[in-house]
mmCIF file of C-alpha atoms and ligand atoms in Angstrom:
data_model
loop_
_atom_site.group_PDB
_atom_site.id
_atom_site.type_symbol
_atom_site.label_atom_id
_atom_site.label_comp_id
_atom_site.label_asym_id
_atom_site.label_seq_id
_atom_site.Cartn_x
_atom_site.Cartn_y
_atom_site.Cartn_z
ATOM 1 C CA MET A 24 -19.465 -4.406 27.737
ATOM 2 C CA PRO A 25 -20.785 -4.294 24.244
ATOM 3 C CA ASP A 26 -23.730 -6.719 23.260
ATOM 4 C CA SER A 27 -22.653 -9.530 21.412
ATOM 5 C CA LEU A 28 -25.722 -10.570 19.522
ATOM 6 C CA PRO A 29 -27.561 -7.921 17.115
ATOM 7 C CA LEU A 30 -30.635 -10.363 16.357
ATOM 8 C CA SER A 31 -33.747 -9.934 18.181
ATOM 9 C CA ARG A 32 -34.763 -13.603 18.291
ATOM 10 C CA PRO A 33 -38.188 -14.149 19.053
ATOM 11 C CA SER A 34 -38.944 -15.618 22.526
ATOM 12 C CA VAL A 35 -41.271 -18.368 20.713
ATOM 13 C CA PRO A 36 -39.652 -19.089 17.345
ATOM 14 C CA PRO A 37 -42.162 -19.333 14.437
ATOM 15 C CA PRO A 38 -43.281 -23.068 13.273
ATOM 16 C CA LEU A 39 -41.089 -22.312 9.852
ATOM 17 C CA ASP A 40 -37.860 -21.065 11.227
ATOM 18 C CA PHE A 41 -34.754 -20.104 9.453
ATOM 19 C CA MET A 42 -32.770 -19.080 12.546
ATOM 20 C CA GLY A 43 -28.828 -19.612 12.021
ATOM 21 C CA GLY A 44 -26.685 -20.881 14.382
ATOM 22 C CA ALA A 45 -29.118 -23.748 15.385
ATOM 23 C CA THR A 46 -28.446 -27.920 15.135
ATOM 24 C CA ASP A 47 -31.114 -30.666 14.872
ATOM 25 C CA LYS A 48 -30.886 -32.290 18.423
ATOM 26 C CA SER A 49 -33.751 -34.369 17.372
ATOM 27 C CA LEU A 50 -31.150 -35.928 14.905
ATOM 28 C CA PHE A 51 -28.417 -36.343 17.706
ATOM 29 C CA PRO A 52 -27.582 -39.990 18.967
ATOM 30 C CA PHE A 53 -28.321 -39.343 22.647
ATOM 31 C CA ASP A 54 -28.734 -42.812 23.402
ATOM 32 C CA VAL A 55 -24.592 -43.188 22.409
ATOM 33 C CA TRP A 56 -24.185 -40.060 24.160
ATOM 34 C CA ARG A 57 -25.378 -41.304 27.328
ATOM 35 C CA ARG A 58 -23.199 -44.148 27.169
ATOM 36 C CA CYS A 59 -20.433 -41.952 26.772
ATOM 37 C CA VAL A 60 -21.302 -40.046 29.958
ATOM 38 C CA ASN A 61 -21.970 -42.788 31.740
ATOM 39 C CA HIS A 62 -18.464 -43.995 30.989
ATOM 40 C CA ALA A 63 -17.157 -40.967 31.686
ATOM 41 C CA LEU A 64 -18.705 -40.712 35.015
ATOM 42 C CA ARG A 65 -17.296 -44.092 36.165
ATOM 43 C CA ALA A 66 -13.877 -43.216 35.175
ATOM 44 C CA GLN A 67 -14.521 -39.669 37.166
ATOM 45 C CA ALA A 68 -15.907 -41.502 40.052
ATOM 46 C CA ARG A 69 -12.121 -43.942 40.595
ATOM 47 C CA SER A 70 -10.324 -40.841 39.862
ATOM 48 C CA PRO A 71 -9.232 -38.150 42.825
ATOM 49 C CA GLY A 72 -11.164 -35.029 43.418
ATOM 50 C CA MET A 73 -8.544 -32.868 42.157
ATOM 51 C CA TYR A 74 -8.131 -29.989 39.715
ATOM 52 C CA ARG A 75 -7.117 -31.220 35.950
ATOM 53 C CA ASP A 76 -4.789 -30.123 33.097
ATOM 54 C CA VAL A 77 -5.808 -26.259 32.407
ATOM 55 C CA ALA A 78 -5.423 -27.509 28.447
ATOM 56 C CA GLY A 79 -8.034 -30.094 28.769
ATOM 57 C CA GLU A 80 -8.417 -33.831 29.205
ATOM 58 C CA GLN A 81 -5.900 -35.683 27.326
ATOM 59 C CA GLU A 82 -7.917 -38.066 25.570
ATOM 60 C CA LEU A 83 -10.145 -35.033 24.113
ATOM 61 C CA ARG A 84 -7.082 -33.206 22.778
ATOM 62 C CA LEU A 85 -5.800 -36.528 21.332
ATOM 63 C CA ALA A 86 -9.010 -37.186 19.601
ATOM 64 C CA ILE A 87 -9.141 -33.355 18.331
ATOM 65 C CA SER A 88 -5.707 -33.390 17.231
ATOM 66 C CA ARG A 89 -6.582 -36.813 15.101
ATOM 67 C CA TYR A 90 -9.863 -35.323 13.931
ATOM 68 C CA LEU A 91 -7.893 -32.073 12.570
ATOM 69 C CA ALA A 92 -5.124 -34.084 11.032
ATOM 70 C CA PHE A 93 -7.510 -36.190 8.996
ATOM 71 C CA ASN A 94 -10.462 -34.015 8.195
ATOM 72 C CA ARG A 95 -8.667 -30.478 7.917
ATOM 73 C CA ALA A 96 -5.378 -31.543 7.008
ATOM 74 C CA VAL A 97 -4.014 -29.291 10.177
ATOM 75 C CA SER A 98 -1.304 -31.280 11.819
ATOM 76 C CA SER A 99 -0.754 -31.062 15.576
ATOM 77 C CA ASN A 100 0.642 -33.146 18.486
ATOM 78 C CA TRP A 101 -2.113 -33.622 21.207
ATOM 79 C CA ASP A 102 -0.487 -31.233 23.463
ATOM 80 C CA ASP A 103 -0.759 -28.412 21.259
ATOM 81 C CA VAL A 104 -4.510 -28.444 21.526
ATOM 82 C CA ILE A 105 -6.023 -26.502 23.755
ATOM 83 C CA VAL A 106 -9.799 -27.467 24.781
ATOM 84 C CA THR A 107 -12.090 -24.201 25.444
ATOM 85 C CA GLN A 108 -15.836 -23.143 26.522
ATOM 86 C CA GLY A 109 -16.836 -22.993 22.745
ATOM 87 C CA ALA A 110 -15.066 -20.924 20.129
ATOM 88 C CA GLN A 111 -16.305 -17.805 21.705
ATOM 89 C CA HIS A 112 -14.001 -18.577 24.863
ATOM 90 C CA ALA A 113 -10.858 -19.151 22.734
ATOM 91 C CA LEU A 114 -11.596 -15.672 20.945
ATOM 92 C CA ASP A 115 -11.811 -14.184 24.260
ATOM 93 C CA LEU A 116 -8.315 -15.951 25.697
ATOM 94 C CA MET A 117 -6.674 -15.010 22.276
ATOM 95 C CA ALA A 118 -7.916 -11.624 22.925
ATOM 96 C CA ARG A 119 -6.430 -11.101 26.593
ATOM 97 C CA ILE A 120 -2.836 -12.134 25.480
ATOM 98 C CA THR A 121 -2.820 -10.276 22.241
ATOM 99 C CA LEU A 122 -4.147 -6.994 22.378
ATOM 100 C CA ARG A 123 -3.803 -4.196 24.811
ATOM 101 C CA PRO A 124 -6.033 -1.043 25.494
ATOM 102 C CA GLY A 125 -6.020 1.103 22.349
ATOM 103 C CA GLU A 126 -4.539 -1.414 19.874
ATOM 104 C CA VAL A 127 -6.035 -2.596 16.716
ATOM 105 C CA ALA A 128 -7.915 -5.606 15.940
ATOM 106 C CA ALA A 129 -9.578 -6.322 12.548
ATOM 107 C CA LEU A 130 -12.061 -8.710 11.397
ATOM 108 C CA GLU A 131 -14.422 -9.019 8.414
ATOM 109 C CA ASP A 132 -17.039 -6.521 7.746
ATOM 110 C CA PRO A 133 -19.781 -8.019 7.636
ATOM 111 C CA GLY A 134 -18.787 -10.139 10.243
ATOM 112 C CA TYR A 135 -19.256 -12.169 13.362
ATOM 113 C CA PRO A 136 -20.670 -9.869 16.293
ATOM 114 C CA PRO A 137 -19.551 -11.766 19.121
ATOM 115 C CA ALA A 138 -15.953 -11.751 17.952
ATOM 116 C CA HIS A 139 -16.300 -7.578 17.600
ATOM 117 C CA ALA A 140 -17.732 -7.348 20.636
ATOM 118 C CA CYS A 141 -14.987 -9.750 22.507
ATOM 119 C CA PHE A 142 -12.240 -7.725 21.205
ATOM 120 C CA THR A 143 -13.908 -4.478 21.862
ATOM 121 C CA ALA A 144 -13.961 -5.686 25.578
ATOM 122 C CA THR A 145 -10.578 -5.704 26.163
ATOM 123 C CA GLY A 146 -10.165 -1.865 25.100
ATOM 124 C CA ALA A 147 -8.696 -2.411 21.403
ATOM 125 C CA ARG A 148 -9.578 -0.331 18.501
ATOM 126 C CA VAL A 149 -11.806 -2.634 16.503
ATOM 127 C CA VAL A 150 -11.459 -1.792 12.439
ATOM 128 C CA PRO A 151 -13.767 -3.931 10.441
ATOM 129 C CA VAL A 152 -12.392 -4.621 7.032
ATOM 130 C CA PRO A 153 -14.542 -5.263 3.894
ATOM 131 C CA VAL A 154 -14.908 -8.255 2.107
ATOM 132 C CA ASP A 155 -15.914 -9.300 -1.473
ATOM 133 C CA GLY A 156 -16.411 -12.761 -3.358
ATOM 134 C CA GLN A 157 -12.904 -14.244 -2.241
ATOM 135 C CA GLY A 158 -13.022 -13.094 1.496
ATOM 136 C CA LEU A 159 -11.428 -10.384 3.403
ATOM 137 C CA ILE A 160 -9.726 -7.757 1.204
ATOM 138 C CA VAL A 161 -6.342 -7.912 2.537
ATOM 139 C CA SER A 162 -5.141 -4.618 1.152
ATOM 140 C CA LYS A 163 -7.670 -2.832 3.014
ATOM 141 C CA LEU A 164 -6.229 -3.952 6.765
ATOM 142 C CA PRO A 165 -5.355 -1.526 8.802
ATOM 143 C CA ASP A 166 -1.293 -1.161 8.840
ATOM 144 C CA LYS A 167 -1.219 -1.570 12.584
ATOM 145 C CA ALA A 168 -3.549 -4.517 13.105
ATOM 146 C CA ARG A 169 -2.129 -6.663 16.018
ATOM 147 C CA LEU A 170 -4.482 -9.133 15.855
ATOM 148 C CA VAL A 171 -7.026 -10.347 12.347
ATOM 149 C CA TYR A 172 -10.066 -12.554 12.816
ATOM 150 C CA VAL A 173 -11.010 -14.334 9.863
ATOM 151 C CA THR A 174 -13.600 -17.294 8.791
ATOM 152 C CA PRO A 175 -12.029 -18.803 5.741
ATOM 153 C CA SER A 176 -14.112 -21.711 5.336
ATOM 154 C CA HIS A 177 -17.283 -19.978 5.271
ATOM 155 C CA GLN A 178 -17.269 -16.363 5.528
ATOM 156 C CA PHE A 179 -19.603 -15.363 8.553
ATOM 157 C CA PRO A 180 -22.202 -14.383 7.192
ATOM 158 C CA LEU A 181 -22.069 -14.307 3.486
ATOM 159 C CA GLY A 182 -20.890 -17.897 3.323
ATOM 160 C CA MET A 183 -18.273 -17.740 0.563
ATOM 161 C CA PRO A 184 -14.744 -19.225 1.144
ATOM 162 C CA MET A 185 -11.556 -17.234 1.258
ATOM 163 C CA SER A 186 -9.712 -17.896 -1.808
ATOM 164 C CA LEU A 187 -6.342 -19.397 -1.646
ATOM 165 C CA GLU A 188 -4.631 -16.170 -3.343
ATOM 166 C CA ARG A 189 -6.055 -14.168 -0.293
ATOM 167 C CA ARG A 190 -4.988 -16.651 2.263
ATOM 168 C CA VAL A 191 -1.533 -16.510 0.914
ATOM 169 C CA GLU A 192 -1.497 -13.062 0.707
ATOM 170 C CA LEU A 193 -2.810 -12.645 4.175
ATOM 171 C CA LEU A 194 -0.315 -14.938 5.583
ATOM 172 C CA GLU A 195 2.276 -12.773 3.837
ATOM 173 C CA TRP A 196 0.864 -9.687 5.158
ATOM 174 C CA ALA A 197 0.740 -10.721 8.538
ATOM 175 C CA GLN A 198 4.389 -12.023 8.606
ATOM 176 C CA LYS A 199 5.614 -8.482 7.590
ATOM 177 C CA ARG A 200 3.995 -7.086 10.450
ATOM 178 C CA GLY A 201 4.264 -9.731 13.346
ATOM 179 C CA ALA A 202 0.245 -9.937 13.271
ATOM 180 C CA VAL A 203 -1.586 -12.925 14.799
ATOM 181 C CA ILE A 204 -4.170 -14.436 12.986
ATOM 182 C CA ILE A 205 -7.359 -15.997 14.437
ATOM 183 C CA GLU A 206 -8.754 -18.934 11.907
ATOM 184 C CA ASP A 207 -12.271 -19.573 13.027
ATOM 185 C CA ASP A 208 -13.147 -22.501 11.180
ATOM 186 C CA TYR A 209 -16.801 -22.908 12.474
ATOM 187 C CA ASP A 210 -19.072 -24.818 9.683
ATOM 188 C CA CYS A 211 -16.236 -26.506 8.066
ATOM 189 C CA GLU A 212 -17.318 -29.764 8.889
ATOM 190 C CA TYR A 213 -20.532 -29.982 6.229
ATOM 191 C CA ARG A 214 -18.606 -29.514 2.713
ATOM 192 C CA PHE A 215 -21.144 -30.011 -0.056
ATOM 193 C CA GLU A 216 -18.928 -28.932 -3.282
ATOM 194 C CA GLY A 217 -15.685 -28.032 -4.339
ATOM 195 C CA ARG A 218 -12.448 -29.016 -3.282
ATOM 196 C CA PRO A 219 -11.589 -28.313 0.595
ATOM 197 C CA MET A 220 -8.888 -25.444 0.412
ATOM 198 C CA GLU A 221 -6.259 -25.620 2.794
ATOM 199 C CA PRO A 222 -6.467 -24.002 6.179
ATOM 200 C CA LEU A 223 -4.586 -20.826 6.958
ATOM 201 C CA LYS A 224 -3.209 -22.842 9.955
ATOM 202 C CA SER A 225 -1.875 -25.453 7.398
ATOM 203 C CA LEU A 226 -0.252 -23.170 5.148
ATOM 204 C CA ASP A 227 1.416 -20.711 8.072
ATOM 205 C CA ARG A 228 5.277 -21.660 8.134
ATOM 206 C CA ALA A 229 5.698 -18.765 10.169
ATOM 207 C CA GLY A 230 3.756 -19.353 13.386
ATOM 208 C CA LEU A 231 0.912 -16.880 12.739
ATOM 209 C CA VAL A 232 -1.958 -18.807 13.055
ATOM 210 C CA ALA A 233 -4.393 -19.692 15.894
ATOM 211 C CA TYR A 234 -6.768 -22.186 14.628
ATOM 212 C CA VAL A 235 -10.100 -22.218 16.332
ATOM 213 C CA GLY A 236 -12.826 -24.787 16.051
ATOM 214 C CA THR A 237 -15.954 -25.443 17.882
ATOM 215 C CA PHE A 238 -18.664 -28.674 18.456
ATOM 216 C CA SER A 239 -21.704 -26.153 18.570
ATOM 217 C CA LYS A 240 -22.176 -26.826 14.824
ATOM 218 C CA THR A 241 -21.494 -30.759 14.840
ATOM 219 C CA ILE A 242 -23.208 -31.735 18.054
ATOM 220 C CA PHE A 243 -25.144 -28.610 19.717
ATOM 221 C CA PRO A 244 -24.239 -24.792 20.920
ATOM 222 C CA GLU A 245 -25.174 -25.814 24.402
ATOM 223 C CA LEU A 246 -22.080 -28.520 24.812
ATOM 224 C CA ARG A 247 -20.006 -25.450 24.969
ATOM 225 C CA VAL A 248 -16.779 -27.125 23.953
ATOM 226 C CA GLY A 249 -14.357 -25.526 21.170
ATOM 227 C CA TYR A 250 -10.715 -25.716 21.122
ATOM 228 C CA VAL A 251 -7.825 -23.735 19.710
ATOM 229 C CA VAL A 252 -4.434 -24.850 18.128
ATOM 230 C CA PRO A 253 -2.419 -21.880 18.740
ATOM 231 C CA PRO A 254 1.086 -20.762 17.414
ATOM 232 C CA ALA A 255 3.757 -22.386 19.843
ATOM 233 C CA SER A 256 4.520 -19.227 21.205
ATOM 234 C CA LEU A 257 1.222 -18.368 22.417
ATOM 235 C CA HIS A 258 0.444 -21.736 23.855
ATOM 236 C CA GLY A 259 2.103 -20.686 27.110
ATOM 237 C CA PRO A 260 0.179 -17.465 27.697
ATOM 238 C CA LEU A 261 -2.930 -18.829 26.570
ATOM 239 C CA LEU A 262 -2.631 -21.240 29.663
ATOM 240 C CA LYS A 263 -2.000 -18.789 31.738
ATOM 241 C CA ALA A 264 -4.658 -16.989 30.948
ATOM 242 C CA ARG A 265 -7.127 -19.789 31.139
ATOM 243 C CA ARG A 266 -5.717 -20.638 34.594
ATOM 244 C CA ILE A 267 -6.463 -17.310 35.940
ATOM 245 C CA THR A 268 -9.900 -16.848 34.096
ATOM 246 C CA ASP A 269 -11.679 -20.695 34.690
ATOM 247 C CA CYS A 270 -8.821 -22.925 35.681
ATOM 248 C CA HIS A 271 -10.409 -25.601 33.016
ATOM 249 C CA GLY A 272 -13.669 -26.742 31.697
ATOM 250 C CA CYS A 273 -16.249 -29.652 32.591
ATOM 251 C CA THR A 274 -14.063 -32.337 32.478
ATOM 252 C CA LEU A 275 -16.856 -35.064 32.434
ATOM 253 C CA THR A 276 -18.144 -33.595 29.137
ATOM 254 C CA GLN A 277 -14.604 -33.637 28.243
ATOM 255 C CA SER A 278 -14.161 -37.258 28.843
ATOM 256 C CA ALA A 279 -17.486 -38.316 27.194
ATOM 257 C CA LEU A 280 -16.864 -35.906 24.163
ATOM 258 C CA ALA A 281 -13.532 -38.064 23.710
ATOM 259 C CA ALA A 282 -15.111 -41.414 23.828
ATOM 260 C CA PHE A 283 -17.816 -40.208 21.224
ATOM 261 C CA MET A 284 -15.178 -39.396 18.783
ATOM 262 C CA LEU A 285 -12.665 -42.154 19.755
ATOM 263 C CA ASN A 286 -15.235 -44.793 19.136
ATOM 264 C CA GLY A 287 -16.190 -43.723 15.839
ATOM 265 C CA ASP A 288 -19.130 -41.971 16.796
ATOM 266 C CA PHE A 289 -18.708 -38.616 16.048
ATOM 267 C CA ALA A 290 -17.718 -39.693 12.541
ATOM 268 C CA LYS A 291 -20.982 -41.515 12.156
ATOM 269 C CA HIS A 292 -22.927 -38.507 13.429
ATOM 270 C CA LEU A 293 -21.493 -36.420 10.727
ATOM 271 C CA ARG A 294 -21.654 -38.891 8.175
ATOM 272 C CA ARG A 295 -25.479 -38.745 8.741
ATOM 273 C CA MET A 296 -25.826 -35.138 9.286
ATOM 274 C CA HIS A 297 -24.096 -34.286 6.030
ATOM 275 C CA GLY A 298 -26.432 -36.291 4.259
ATOM 276 C CA ILE A 299 -29.245 -34.683 5.698
ATOM 277 C CA TYR A 300 -28.149 -31.091 5.678
ATOM 278 C CA ALA A 301 -27.459 -31.547 2.019
ATOM 279 C CA ALA A 302 -30.767 -32.508 1.251
ATOM 280 C CA ARG A 303 -31.958 -29.274 3.056
ATOM 281 C CA ARG A 304 -29.683 -27.613 1.435
ATOM 282 C CA ALA A 305 -30.634 -28.536 -1.908
ATOM 283 C CA MET A 306 -34.420 -27.848 -1.239
ATOM 284 C CA LEU A 307 -33.183 -24.375 -0.312
ATOM 285 C CA LEU A 308 -31.475 -24.045 -3.531
ATOM 286 C CA ASP A 309 -33.904 -25.518 -5.669
ATOM 287 C CA HIS A 310 -36.717 -22.815 -4.126
ATOM 288 C CA LEU A 311 -34.119 -19.723 -4.436
ATOM 289 C CA HIS A 312 -33.290 -20.765 -8.279
ATOM 290 C CA GLY A 313 -36.589 -21.722 -9.031
ATOM 291 C CA GLU A 314 -39.908 -19.548 -8.182
ATOM 292 C CA LEU A 315 -38.142 -17.299 -6.219
ATOM 293 C CA ALA A 316 -35.298 -16.192 -8.301
ATOM 294 C CA ARG A 317 -37.162 -12.972 -9.028
ATOM 295 C CA TRP A 318 -36.724 -11.792 -5.590
ATOM 296 C CA PHE A 319 -33.536 -13.592 -4.497
ATOM 297 C CA GLU A 320 -29.753 -14.182 -5.429
ATOM 298 C CA PRO A 321 -28.421 -16.865 -3.585
ATOM 299 C CA ILE A 322 -24.646 -16.691 -2.555
ATOM 300 C CA VAL A 323 -24.178 -20.518 -2.960
ATOM 301 C CA PRO A 324 -21.477 -21.662 0.035
ATOM 302 C CA THR A 325 -19.453 -24.590 -0.409
ATOM 303 C CA ALA A 326 -19.942 -25.461 3.338
ATOM 304 C CA GLY A 327 -21.904 -24.761 6.263
ATOM 305 C CA ILE A 328 -25.175 -25.049 7.583
ATOM 306 C CA HIS A 329 -26.367 -21.733 6.617
ATOM 307 C CA LEU A 330 -26.750 -19.685 3.359
ATOM 308 C CA ALA A 331 -27.046 -16.193 2.071
ATOM 309 C CA ALA A 332 -29.481 -14.949 -0.416
ATOM 310 C CA ARG A 333 -29.361 -11.089 -1.771
ATOM 311 C CA LEU A 334 -32.804 -9.598 -2.234
ATOM 312 C CA ARG A 335 -33.500 -8.213 -5.543
ATOM 313 C CA ALA A 336 -35.062 -4.518 -5.537
ATOM 314 C CA PRO A 337 -37.640 -3.378 -4.359
ATOM 315 C CA LEU A 338 -37.671 -6.149 -1.562
ATOM 316 C CA THR A 339 -36.369 -4.788 1.708
ATOM 317 C CA GLU A 340 -35.229 -6.984 4.827
ATOM 318 C CA GLN A 341 -37.763 -5.304 7.233
ATOM 319 C CA ALA A 342 -40.806 -5.641 5.014
ATOM 320 C CA LEU A 343 -39.717 -9.160 3.934
ATOM 321 C CA VAL A 344 -39.239 -10.116 7.694
ATOM 322 C CA GLY A 345 -42.211 -8.621 8.878
ATOM 323 C CA ALA A 346 -44.395 -10.250 6.320
ATOM 324 C CA ALA A 347 -42.927 -13.445 6.894
ATOM 325 C CA ARG A 348 -43.275 -13.464 10.516
ATOM 326 C CA ALA A 349 -46.885 -12.668 10.093
ATOM 327 C CA ALA A 350 -47.104 -15.830 7.980
ATOM 328 C CA SER A 351 -45.661 -17.822 10.978
ATOM 329 C CA ILE A 352 -41.801 -17.975 8.807
ATOM 330 C CA GLY A 353 -39.021 -16.756 10.775
ATOM 331 C CA LEU A 354 -36.671 -14.872 8.570
ATOM 332 C CA TYR A 355 -33.603 -13.004 9.453
ATOM 333 C CA GLY A 356 -31.735 -10.239 7.867
ATOM 334 C CA LEU A 357 -28.002 -9.638 7.092
ATOM 335 C CA ALA A 358 -27.938 -5.598 7.982
ATOM 336 C CA PRO A 359 -27.065 -6.511 11.581
ATOM 337 C CA PHE A 360 -23.994 -8.043 10.768
ATOM 338 C CA HIS A 361 -22.420 -5.099 9.289
ATOM 339 C CA ARG A 362 -20.579 -2.495 10.524
ATOM 340 C CA ARG A 363 -19.035 0.345 8.290
ATOM 341 C CA ALA A 364 -19.854 -1.791 4.926
ATOM 342 C CA ARG A 365 -23.019 -0.319 3.312
ATOM 343 C CA PRO A 366 -25.534 -3.346 3.781
ATOM 344 C CA GLN A 367 -26.829 -4.698 0.763
ATOM 345 C CA PRO A 368 -30.250 -6.058 1.486
ATOM 346 C CA GLY A 369 -30.403 -9.751 2.212
ATOM 347 C CA LEU A 370 -31.144 -12.885 4.368
ATOM 348 C CA ILE A 371 -29.326 -15.663 6.432
ATOM 349 C CA PHE A 372 -31.195 -18.653 6.119
ATOM 350 C CA GLY A 373 -30.230 -21.083 8.597
ATOM 351 C CA TYR A 374 -30.943 -24.951 7.854
ATOM 352 C CA GLY A 375 -29.298 -26.481 10.908
ATOM 353 C CA SER A 376 -32.783 -27.029 12.741
ATOM 354 C CA ILE A 377 -35.536 -26.657 10.062
ATOM 355 C CA ALA A 378 -36.771 -30.162 8.342
ATOM 356 C CA VAL A 379 -36.376 -30.478 4.595
ATOM 357 C CA GLU A 380 -40.331 -30.749 4.262
ATOM 358 C CA HIS A 381 -40.645 -27.539 6.340
ATOM 359 C CA ILE A 382 -38.147 -25.485 4.037
ATOM 360 C CA ASP A 383 -40.324 -26.817 1.652
ATOM 361 C CA ALA A 384 -43.410 -25.567 2.869
ATOM 362 C CA ALA A 385 -42.243 -22.048 4.058
ATOM 363 C CA LEU A 386 -40.750 -21.432 0.697
ATOM 364 C CA THR A 387 -43.755 -22.476 -1.203
ATOM 365 C CA LYS A 388 -45.605 -20.259 1.150
ATOM 366 C CA LEU A 389 -43.118 -17.633 0.690
ATOM 367 C CA ALA A 390 -43.291 -17.466 -2.854
ATOM 368 C CA GLY A 391 -47.277 -16.914 -2.384
ATOM 369 C CA ILE A 392 -46.623 -13.864 -0.109
ATOM 370 C CA LEU A 393 -43.767 -11.945 -2.017
ATOM 371 C CA PRO A 394 -45.254 -10.511 -4.708
ATOM 372 C CA ARG A 395 -47.849 -8.490 -2.350
ATOM 373 C CA VAL A 396 -44.470 -7.518 -0.069
ATOM 374 C CA GLY A 397 -42.117 -6.663 -3.210
ATOM 375 C CA ARG A 398 -44.673 -4.226 -4.766
HETATM 376 C C1 PLP B 414 -18.493 -17.272 13.096
HETATM 377 C C2 PLP B 414 -18.870 -18.276 14.163
HETATM 378 N N1 PLP B 414 -18.032 -18.653 14.837
HETATM 379 C C3 PLP B 414 -18.076 -19.394 15.886
HETATM 380 C C4 PLP B 414 -19.176 -20.074 16.246
HETATM 381 C C5 PLP B 414 -19.565 -20.939 17.325
HETATM 382 O O1 PLP B 414 -19.037 -20.402 18.566
HETATM 383 P P1 PLP B 414 -19.131 -21.171 20.313
HETATM 384 O O2 PLP B 414 -18.470 -22.406 19.996
HETATM 385 O O3 PLP B 414 -18.934 -20.208 21.095
HETATM 386 O O4 PLP B 414 -20.658 -21.339 20.208
HETATM 387 C C6 PLP B 414 -20.473 -19.799 15.603
HETATM 388 C C7 PLP B 414 -21.682 -20.146 15.999
HETATM 389 O O5 PLP B 414 -22.980 -19.448 15.557
HETATM 390 C C8 PLP B 414 -20.046 -18.985 14.443
HETATM 391 O O6 PLP B 414 -21.069 -18.317 13.731
#
């Protein structure tokens, strides 16, 4: 079993922390959530103590299907949706049903380490494929890849979207070889500029794409709810895999989440958080394009709650992260997300859980210490 997280998280986060993958729980409407949980509890108290549908609670699948149609132009029936324990669970189930030991899985480099770990754990040969400004370089895919994992909305960790040409090229590539694509659409909810691009799933006419989503970025990661809308041919095998692994997830959480979505509270929460994250992103970019421009070259993403920035010479990740930590600022390098690709020094700035005034304070402080680090 390979390690899935290359980052060493400090046991006590620094006061000004840019850790990625975190959301701001202080802004989550727990009073509304409590009502949804109570509603789910009352319904559960009235139902028989029995196992439920392996694919998840029906009303949650309906809520997700409607959400995807309206927000992502992904068309599905409610019963196409399979609820999972986060996106990671969906990746694991997909790997179990598509990969035999020794078969090839391909993913982006730099890329998402938990996906790499999960495919490796099946005994597959996992091949990292380089990315450029348009996303995964399709011409560099290994010919025999059975499964290709991509993050088209917001490449993990660099942040650029996959271009439409690449999306079409990838679909054509996969169709020729009968390969399956996992489209991990994490972080698609917060779009700040540009026209939304068609998800691979909605361009897919040949039934190749398993669309994976998560509530880890919109609610919080501990919720452990994600979903997959697989190609029709993989629906049955996925349910079998699910049944023999954990049967089904926590129905109380699923029912509460369904109520939260169907009552309009999820949409309200997303709208509010969009404004808050937009302000954080703007503050971050103001600094990176302003007094920090001598040291950083941001890769401006169109969506998501983190952004990456390259370091200008002579700054190194190690020196910068160390100096920042000594000044109570948590910064995180890009190097650990690389496999074969030669890492260009850079940082990943998560702004899911750092307030706008703390971003301002941290980056003003950083500008003060950088002249000594960069020398
Ligand atoms: C690329 C990517 N996919 C998915 C997720 C969410 O995973 P999960 O739903 O298992 O929490 C993350 C979280 O950071 C991510 O970075």
